[in-house]
PDB file of C-alpha atoms in Angstrom:
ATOM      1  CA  UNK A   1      19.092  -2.182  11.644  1.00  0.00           C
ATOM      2  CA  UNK A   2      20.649  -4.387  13.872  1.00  0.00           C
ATOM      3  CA  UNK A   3      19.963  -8.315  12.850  1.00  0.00           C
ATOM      4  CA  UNK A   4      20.440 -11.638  15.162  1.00  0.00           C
ATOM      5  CA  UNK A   5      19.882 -14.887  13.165  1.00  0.00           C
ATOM      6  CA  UNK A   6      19.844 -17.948  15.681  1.00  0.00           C
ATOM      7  CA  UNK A   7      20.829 -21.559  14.082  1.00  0.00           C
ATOM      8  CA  UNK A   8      21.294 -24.879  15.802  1.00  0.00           C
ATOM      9  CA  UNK A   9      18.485 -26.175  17.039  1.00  0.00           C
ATOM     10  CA  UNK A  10      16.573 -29.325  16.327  1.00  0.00           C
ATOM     11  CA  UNK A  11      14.853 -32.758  17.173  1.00  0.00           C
ATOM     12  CA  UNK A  12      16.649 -34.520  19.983  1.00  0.00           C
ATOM     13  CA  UNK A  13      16.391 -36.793  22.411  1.00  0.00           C
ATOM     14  CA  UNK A  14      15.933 -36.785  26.329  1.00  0.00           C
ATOM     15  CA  UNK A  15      19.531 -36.247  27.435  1.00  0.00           C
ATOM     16  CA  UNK A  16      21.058 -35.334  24.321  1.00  0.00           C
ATOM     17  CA  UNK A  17      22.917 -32.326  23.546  1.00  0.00           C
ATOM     18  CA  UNK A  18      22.602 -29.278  21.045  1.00  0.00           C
ATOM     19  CA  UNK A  19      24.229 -25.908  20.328  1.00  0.00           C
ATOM     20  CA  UNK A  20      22.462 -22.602  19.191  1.00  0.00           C
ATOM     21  CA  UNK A  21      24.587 -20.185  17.808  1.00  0.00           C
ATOM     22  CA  UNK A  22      23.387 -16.445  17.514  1.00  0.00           C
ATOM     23  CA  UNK A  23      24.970 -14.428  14.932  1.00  0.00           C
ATOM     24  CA  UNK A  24      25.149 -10.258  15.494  1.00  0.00           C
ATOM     25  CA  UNK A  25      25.396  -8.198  12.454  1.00  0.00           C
ATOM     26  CA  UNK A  26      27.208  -5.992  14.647  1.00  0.00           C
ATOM     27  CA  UNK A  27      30.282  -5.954  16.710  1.00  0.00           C
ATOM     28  CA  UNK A  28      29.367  -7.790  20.164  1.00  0.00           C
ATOM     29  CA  UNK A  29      32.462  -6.784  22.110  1.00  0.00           C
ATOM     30  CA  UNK A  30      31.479  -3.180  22.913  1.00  0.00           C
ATOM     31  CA  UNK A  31      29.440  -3.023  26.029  1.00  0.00           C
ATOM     32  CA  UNK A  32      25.933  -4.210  26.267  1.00  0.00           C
ATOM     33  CA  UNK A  33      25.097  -7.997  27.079  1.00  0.00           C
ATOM     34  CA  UNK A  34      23.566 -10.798  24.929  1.00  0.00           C
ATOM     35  CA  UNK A  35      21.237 -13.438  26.396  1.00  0.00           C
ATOM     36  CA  UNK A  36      18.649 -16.161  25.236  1.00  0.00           C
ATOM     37  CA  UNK A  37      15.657 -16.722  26.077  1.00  0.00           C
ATOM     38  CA  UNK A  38      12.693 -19.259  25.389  1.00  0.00           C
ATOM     39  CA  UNK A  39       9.397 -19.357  24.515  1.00  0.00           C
ATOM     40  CA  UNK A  40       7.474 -23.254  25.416  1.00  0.00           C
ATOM     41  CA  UNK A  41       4.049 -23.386  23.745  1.00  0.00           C
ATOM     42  CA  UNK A  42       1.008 -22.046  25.727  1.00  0.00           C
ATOM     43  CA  UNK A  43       3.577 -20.300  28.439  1.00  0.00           C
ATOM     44  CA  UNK A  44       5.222 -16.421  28.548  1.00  0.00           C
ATOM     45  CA  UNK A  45       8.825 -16.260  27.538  1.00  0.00           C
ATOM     46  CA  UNK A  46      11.363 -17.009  30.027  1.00  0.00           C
ATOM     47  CA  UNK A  47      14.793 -15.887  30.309  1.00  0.00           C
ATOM     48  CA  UNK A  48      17.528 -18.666  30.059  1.00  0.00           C
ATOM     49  CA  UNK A  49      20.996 -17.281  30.267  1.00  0.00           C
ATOM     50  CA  UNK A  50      23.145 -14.047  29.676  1.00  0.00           C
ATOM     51  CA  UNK A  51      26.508 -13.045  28.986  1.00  0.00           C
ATOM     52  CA  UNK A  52      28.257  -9.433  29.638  1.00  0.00           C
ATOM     53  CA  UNK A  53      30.940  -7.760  27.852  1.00  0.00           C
ATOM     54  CA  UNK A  54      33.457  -9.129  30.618  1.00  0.00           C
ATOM     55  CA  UNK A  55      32.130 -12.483  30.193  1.00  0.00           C
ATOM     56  CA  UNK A  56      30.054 -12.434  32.881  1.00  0.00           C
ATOM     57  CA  UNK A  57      27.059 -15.125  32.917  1.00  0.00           C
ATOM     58  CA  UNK A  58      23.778 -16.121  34.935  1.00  0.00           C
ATOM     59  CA  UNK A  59      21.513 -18.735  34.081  1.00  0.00           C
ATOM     60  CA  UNK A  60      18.219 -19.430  35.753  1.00  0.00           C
ATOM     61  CA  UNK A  61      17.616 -22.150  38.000  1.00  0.00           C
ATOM     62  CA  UNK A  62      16.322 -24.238  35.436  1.00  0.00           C
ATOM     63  CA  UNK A  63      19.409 -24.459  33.794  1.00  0.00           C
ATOM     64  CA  UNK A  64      22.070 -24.556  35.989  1.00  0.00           C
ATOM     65  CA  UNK A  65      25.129 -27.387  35.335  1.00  0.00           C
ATOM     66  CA  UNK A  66      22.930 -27.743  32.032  1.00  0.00           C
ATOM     67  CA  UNK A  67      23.574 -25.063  29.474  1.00  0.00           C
ATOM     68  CA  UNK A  68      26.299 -22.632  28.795  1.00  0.00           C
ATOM     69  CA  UNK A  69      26.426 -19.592  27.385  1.00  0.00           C
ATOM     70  CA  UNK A  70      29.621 -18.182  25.537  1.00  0.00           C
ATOM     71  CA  UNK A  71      30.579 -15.738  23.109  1.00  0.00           C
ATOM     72  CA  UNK A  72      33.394 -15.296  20.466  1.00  0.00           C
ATOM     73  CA  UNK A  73      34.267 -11.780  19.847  1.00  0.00           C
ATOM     74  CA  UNK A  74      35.763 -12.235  16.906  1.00  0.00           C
ATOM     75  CA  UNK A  75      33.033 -14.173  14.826  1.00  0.00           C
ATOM     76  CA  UNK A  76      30.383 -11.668  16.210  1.00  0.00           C
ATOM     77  CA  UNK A  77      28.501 -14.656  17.889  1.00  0.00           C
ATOM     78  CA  UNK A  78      26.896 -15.943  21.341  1.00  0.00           C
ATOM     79  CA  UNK A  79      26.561 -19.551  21.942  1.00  0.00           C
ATOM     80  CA  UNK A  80      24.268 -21.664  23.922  1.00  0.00           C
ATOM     81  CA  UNK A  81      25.373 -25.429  24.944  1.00  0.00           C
ATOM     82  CA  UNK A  82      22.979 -27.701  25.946  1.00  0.00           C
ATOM     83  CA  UNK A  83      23.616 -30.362  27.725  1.00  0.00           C
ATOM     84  CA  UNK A  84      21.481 -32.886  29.452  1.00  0.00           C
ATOM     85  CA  UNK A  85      18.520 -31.873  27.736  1.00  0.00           C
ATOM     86  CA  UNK A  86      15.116 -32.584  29.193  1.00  0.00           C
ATOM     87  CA  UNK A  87      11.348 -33.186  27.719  1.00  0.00           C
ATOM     88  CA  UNK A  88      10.866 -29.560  29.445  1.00  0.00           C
ATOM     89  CA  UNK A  89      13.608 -27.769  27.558  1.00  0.00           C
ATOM     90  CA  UNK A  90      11.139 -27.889  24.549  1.00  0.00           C
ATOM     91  CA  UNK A  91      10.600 -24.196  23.559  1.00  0.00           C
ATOM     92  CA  UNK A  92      11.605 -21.501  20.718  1.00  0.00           C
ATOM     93  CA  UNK A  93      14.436 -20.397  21.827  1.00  0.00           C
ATOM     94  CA  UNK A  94      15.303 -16.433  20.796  1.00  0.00           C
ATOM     95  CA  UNK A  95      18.804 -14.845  21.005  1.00  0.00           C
ATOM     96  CA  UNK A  96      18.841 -10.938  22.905  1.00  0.00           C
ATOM     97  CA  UNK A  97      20.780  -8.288  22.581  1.00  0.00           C
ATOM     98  CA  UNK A  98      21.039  -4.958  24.463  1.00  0.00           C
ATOM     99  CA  UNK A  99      22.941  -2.332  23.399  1.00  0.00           C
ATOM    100  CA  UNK A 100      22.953   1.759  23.966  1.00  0.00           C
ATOM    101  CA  UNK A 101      19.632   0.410  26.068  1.00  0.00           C
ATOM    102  CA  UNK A 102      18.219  -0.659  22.554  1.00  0.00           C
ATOM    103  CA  UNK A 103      16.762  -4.091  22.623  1.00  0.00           C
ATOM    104  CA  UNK A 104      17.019  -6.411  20.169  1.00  0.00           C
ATOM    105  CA  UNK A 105      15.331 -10.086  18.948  1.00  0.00           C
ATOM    106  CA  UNK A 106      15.725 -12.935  16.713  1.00  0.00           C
ATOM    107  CA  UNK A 107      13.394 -15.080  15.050  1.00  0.00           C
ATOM    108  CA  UNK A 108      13.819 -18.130  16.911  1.00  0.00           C
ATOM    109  CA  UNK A 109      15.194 -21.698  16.859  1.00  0.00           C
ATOM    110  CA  UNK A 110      12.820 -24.515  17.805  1.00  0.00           C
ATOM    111  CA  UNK A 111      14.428 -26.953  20.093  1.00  0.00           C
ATOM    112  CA  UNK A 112      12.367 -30.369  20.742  1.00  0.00           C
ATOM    113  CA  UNK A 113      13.195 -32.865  22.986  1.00  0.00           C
ATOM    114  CA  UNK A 114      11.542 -36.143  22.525  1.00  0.00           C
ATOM    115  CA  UNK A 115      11.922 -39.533  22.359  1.00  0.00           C
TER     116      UNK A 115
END
């Protein structure tokens, strides 16, 4: 059974910055793409960013010039930078993996921005 175990996420405030990290407990580097997505309370998950095997990335629009999304091979692990961070960013945020057209979830990393 394939595991992802998000850290990294927090109490901040309004234009602060975090990192989520999203350990596999897999190899990452073989096909497939890994993404994250969020969850705010009282709305439907959203997609937030996703990275392909060649590195390739989209973000939504909400996003954009805010977060990044990167992955080290080696340490079995995608990232997610936040930068800039907004009031609105507040949400569980869950790590995503697709492999062999299997999907696969973590449990989530709260991320609150407040002041």
């Amino acid at each position: 059974q394939v595991q992802l175990v998000e850290s990294g996420g927090g109490l901040v405030q309004p234009g602060g910055s975090l990192r989520l990290s999203c350990a596999a407990s897999r190899s990452i580097s073989s096909g497939g793409y890994m993404a994250w997505h969020r969850q705010a309370p009282g709305k439907e998950r959203e997609f937030v960013a996703a990275i392909g095997s060649r590195d390739n990335t989209n973000y939504a629009d909400s996003v954009k010039g805010r977060f990044t999304i990167s992955r080290d091979n080696a340490k079995n692990t995608v990232y997610l930078q936040m930068n800039s961070l907004k009031p609105e960013d507040t949400a569980v945020y869950y790590c995503f993996a697709n492999w062999n057209a299997q999907a696969f979830w973590g449990q989530g990393t709260q991320v609150t921005v407040s002041s």
